PDB file of C-alpha atoms in Angstrom:
ATOM      1  CA  MET A  15       0.000   0.000   0.000  1.00 37.00           C
ATOM      2  CA  TYR A  16       1.363   3.404  -0.968  1.00 35.00           C
ATOM      3  CA  LEU A  17       0.076   6.567   0.694  1.00 37.00           C
ATOM      4  CA  VAL A  18       1.547  10.027   0.342  1.00 38.00           C
ATOM      5  CA  PHE A  19       0.292  12.872   2.519  1.00 36.00           C
ATOM      6  CA  ILE A  20       1.219  16.397   1.536  1.00 37.00           C
ATOM      7  CA  ASP A  21       0.142  19.281   3.743  1.00 39.00           C
ATOM      8  CA  GLN A  22       1.366  22.031   1.451  1.00 40.00           C
ATOM      9  CA  ASP A  23       0.950  23.009  -2.207  1.00 45.00           C
ATOM     10  CA  PRO A  24      -0.619  20.277  -4.334  1.00 45.00           C
ATOM     11  CA  PRO A  25       1.737  18.093  -6.343  1.00 49.00           C
ATOM     12  CA  PRO A  26       2.679  19.460  -9.793  1.00 53.00           C
ATOM     13  CA  GLU A  27       0.501  16.892 -11.561  1.00 52.00           C
ATOM     14  CA  TYR A  28      -2.584  18.656 -10.133  1.00 47.00           C
ATOM     15  CA  PRO A  29      -1.886  22.305 -11.069  1.00 46.00           C
ATOM     16  CA  SER A  30      -5.533  23.257 -11.589  1.00 46.00           C
ATOM     17  CA  THR A  31      -6.702  22.575  -8.045  1.00 46.00           C
ATOM     18  CA  THR A  32      -8.577  25.375  -6.338  1.00 49.00           C
ATOM     19  CA  GLN A  33      -8.088  24.069  -2.820  1.00 47.00           C
ATOM     20  CA  PRO A  34      -6.203  26.260  -0.329  1.00 44.00           C
ATOM     21  CA  LYS A  35      -2.536  25.597   0.294  1.00 41.00           C
ATOM     22  CA  SER A  36      -3.310  24.284   3.775  1.00 38.00           C
ATOM     23  CA  ALA A  37      -5.625  21.553   2.420  1.00 40.00           C
ATOM     24  CA  LEU A  38      -4.534  17.976   2.904  1.00 42.00           C
ATOM     25  CA  HIS A  39      -3.893  16.183  -0.381  1.00 48.00           C
ATOM     26  CA  LEU A  40      -3.926  12.405  -0.499  1.00 52.00           C
ATOM     27  CA  LEU A  41      -2.621  10.350  -3.401  1.00 58.00           C
ATOM     28  CA  ILE A  42      -3.279   6.621  -3.410  1.00 59.00           C
ATOM     29  CA  ARG A  43      -1.677   4.223  -5.837  1.00 64.00           C
ATOM     30  CA  SER A  44      -2.707   0.835  -4.591  1.00 77.00           C
ATOM     31  CA  LEU A  45      -4.922  -0.452  -1.814  1.00 81.00           C
ATOM     32  CA  GLY A  46      -5.036  -3.978  -3.141  1.00 82.00           C
ATOM     33  CA  ASP A  47      -4.407  -7.126  -1.108  1.00 83.00           C
ATOM     34  CA  ASN A  48      -5.718  -5.637   2.135  1.00 85.00           C
ATOM     35  CA  ARG A  49      -8.770  -7.816   2.823  1.00 88.00           C
ATOM     36  CA  PHE A  50     -11.096  -4.826   2.737  1.00 90.00           C
ATOM     37  CA  CYS A  51     -14.734  -5.871   3.120  1.00 91.00           C
ATOM     38  CA  ASN A  52     -17.988  -4.221   2.021  1.00 93.00           C
ATOM     39  CA  GLU A  53     -17.892  -1.639   4.831  1.00 93.00           C
ATOM     40  CA  ALA A  54     -14.466  -0.415   3.718  1.00 91.00           C
ATOM     41  CA  GLY A  55     -15.602  -0.401   0.095  1.00 92.00           C
ATOM     42  CA  LYS A  56     -18.583   1.765   0.988  1.00 94.00           C
ATOM     43  CA  ALA A  57     -16.289   4.142   2.873  1.00 92.00           C
ATOM     44  CA  PHE A  58     -14.035   4.430  -0.193  1.00 89.00           C
ATOM     45  CA  ALA A  59     -17.116   5.092  -2.304  1.00 92.00           C
ATOM     46  CA  GLU A  60     -18.160   7.934  -0.016  1.00 91.00           C
ATOM     47  CA  ALA A  61     -14.678   9.446  -0.242  1.00 88.00           C
ATOM     48  CA  LEU A  62     -14.695   9.174  -4.044  1.00 89.00           C
ATOM     49  CA  ARG A  63     -17.842  11.315  -4.225  1.00 88.00           C
ATOM     50  CA  SER A  64     -15.882  14.394  -3.159  1.00 86.00           C
ATOM     51  CA  ASN A  65     -12.520  13.432  -4.666  1.00 82.00           C
ATOM     52  CA  LYS A  66     -10.773  16.311  -6.447  1.00 81.00           C
ATOM     53  CA  ALA A  67      -7.239  14.951  -6.818  1.00 78.00           C
ATOM     54  CA  LEU A  68      -7.127  11.162  -7.023  1.00 81.00           C
ATOM     55  CA  ASN A  69      -7.012   9.952 -10.606  1.00 80.00           C
ATOM     56  CA  ARG A  70      -6.014   6.303 -10.132  1.00 83.00           C
ATOM     57  CA  LEU A  71      -7.100   3.756  -7.516  1.00 86.00           C
ATOM     58  CA  SER A  72      -6.570   0.020  -7.211  1.00 88.00           C
ATOM     59  CA  LEU A  73      -8.803  -1.994  -4.905  1.00 89.00           C
ATOM     60  CA  CYS A  74      -7.862  -5.357  -6.441  1.00 90.00           C
ATOM     61  CA  ASN A  75      -7.625  -8.548  -4.416  1.00 90.00           C
ATOM     62  CA  ASN A  76      -9.815  -7.473  -1.534  1.00 90.00           C
ATOM     63  CA  TRP A  77     -13.045  -8.935  -0.174  1.00 92.00           C
ATOM     64  CA  LEU A  78     -15.397  -6.407  -1.734  1.00 93.00           C
ATOM     65  CA  GLY A  79     -18.847  -7.691  -2.639  1.00 95.00           C
ATOM     66  CA  ASP A  80     -22.023  -6.384  -4.225  1.00 95.00           C
ATOM     67  CA  GLU A  81     -22.724  -3.787  -1.519  1.00 95.00           C
ATOM     68  CA  ALA A  82     -19.329  -2.158  -2.094  1.00 95.00           C
ATOM     69  CA  GLY A  83     -19.594  -2.522  -5.865  1.00 95.00           C
ATOM     70  CA  GLU A  84     -22.963  -0.804  -6.020  1.00 96.00           C
ATOM     71  CA  ALA A  85     -21.761   1.994  -3.694  1.00 96.00           C
ATOM     72  CA  LEU A  86     -18.680   2.517  -5.873  1.00 95.00           C
ATOM     73  CA  ALA A  87     -20.852   2.639  -8.992  1.00 95.00           C
ATOM     74  CA  GLU A  88     -23.021   5.374  -7.458  1.00 95.00           C
ATOM     75  CA  ALA A  89     -19.956   7.347  -6.345  1.00 94.00           C
ATOM     76  CA  LEU A  90     -18.443   7.213  -9.820  1.00 93.00           C
ATOM     77  CA  LYS A  91     -21.486   9.012 -11.207  1.00 93.00           C
ATOM     78  CA  ALA A  92     -20.505  12.064  -9.129  1.00 91.00           C
ATOM     79  CA  ASN A  93     -16.741  11.750  -9.586  1.00 89.00           C
ATOM     80  CA  THR A  94     -15.180  13.561 -12.552  1.00 87.00           C
ATOM     81  CA  THR A  95     -11.538  13.195 -11.484  1.00 84.00           C
ATOM     82  CA  LEU A  96     -10.890   9.450 -11.213  1.00 85.00           C
ATOM     83  CA  ARG A  97      -9.678   8.058 -14.548  1.00 83.00           C
ATOM     84  CA  GLU A  98      -8.570   4.539 -13.594  1.00 84.00           C
ATOM     85  CA  LEU A  99     -10.206   2.158 -11.121  1.00 87.00           C
ATOM     86  CA  TYR A 100      -8.959  -1.397 -10.766  1.00 88.00           C
ATOM     87  CA  LEU A 101     -11.354  -3.839  -9.094  1.00 90.00           C
ATOM     88  CA  GLY A 102     -10.154  -7.287 -10.159  1.00 90.00           C
ATOM     89  CA  SER A 103     -10.265 -10.333  -7.887  1.00 91.00           C
ATOM     90  CA  ASN A 104     -13.050  -9.225  -5.580  1.00 91.00           C
ATOM     91  CA  GLY A 105     -16.400 -10.848  -4.844  1.00 92.00           C
ATOM     92  CA  PHE A 106     -18.602  -8.802  -7.154  1.00 92.00           C
ATOM     93  CA  GLY A 107     -21.702 -10.498  -8.499  1.00 92.00           C
ATOM     94  CA  ASP A 108     -24.135  -9.641 -11.259  1.00 93.00           C
ATOM     95  CA  ALA A 109     -25.745  -6.736  -9.385  1.00 91.00           C
ATOM     96  CA  SER A 110     -22.546  -4.776  -8.848  1.00 90.00           C
ATOM     97  CA  GLY A 111     -21.210  -5.740 -12.270  1.00 89.00           C
ATOM     98  CA  LYS A 112     -24.309  -4.268 -13.901  1.00 91.00           C
ATOM     99  CA  ALA A 113     -24.150  -1.126 -11.734  1.00 92.00           C
ATOM    100  CA  LEU A 114     -20.483  -0.557 -12.527  1.00 89.00           C
ATOM    101  CA  ALA A 115     -21.083  -1.027 -16.249  1.00 88.00           C
ATOM    102  CA  GLU A 116     -23.704   1.742 -16.384  1.00 85.00           C
TER     103      GLU A 116
END
């Protein structure tokens, strides 16, 4: 798992941010292989709704199921920043697969 916290100017790859310099910026590369369950997946979904910086997230190889998949699908409708989301090797069924495809 890779986490970088920067409590200063945003990184150069996000020059268009309008957040104040004191805002906390979080970049996440990979959160795979952590045994996250549906509750964690729903928490990530809630965070993605207001995401303004994160453009790539991997949640592969966790224990996410349909509840998390459907929550992530709803969050993605409101998120205009995230460009890559990796969800392989989780426990998604038809319901979350359909929601994520929409």
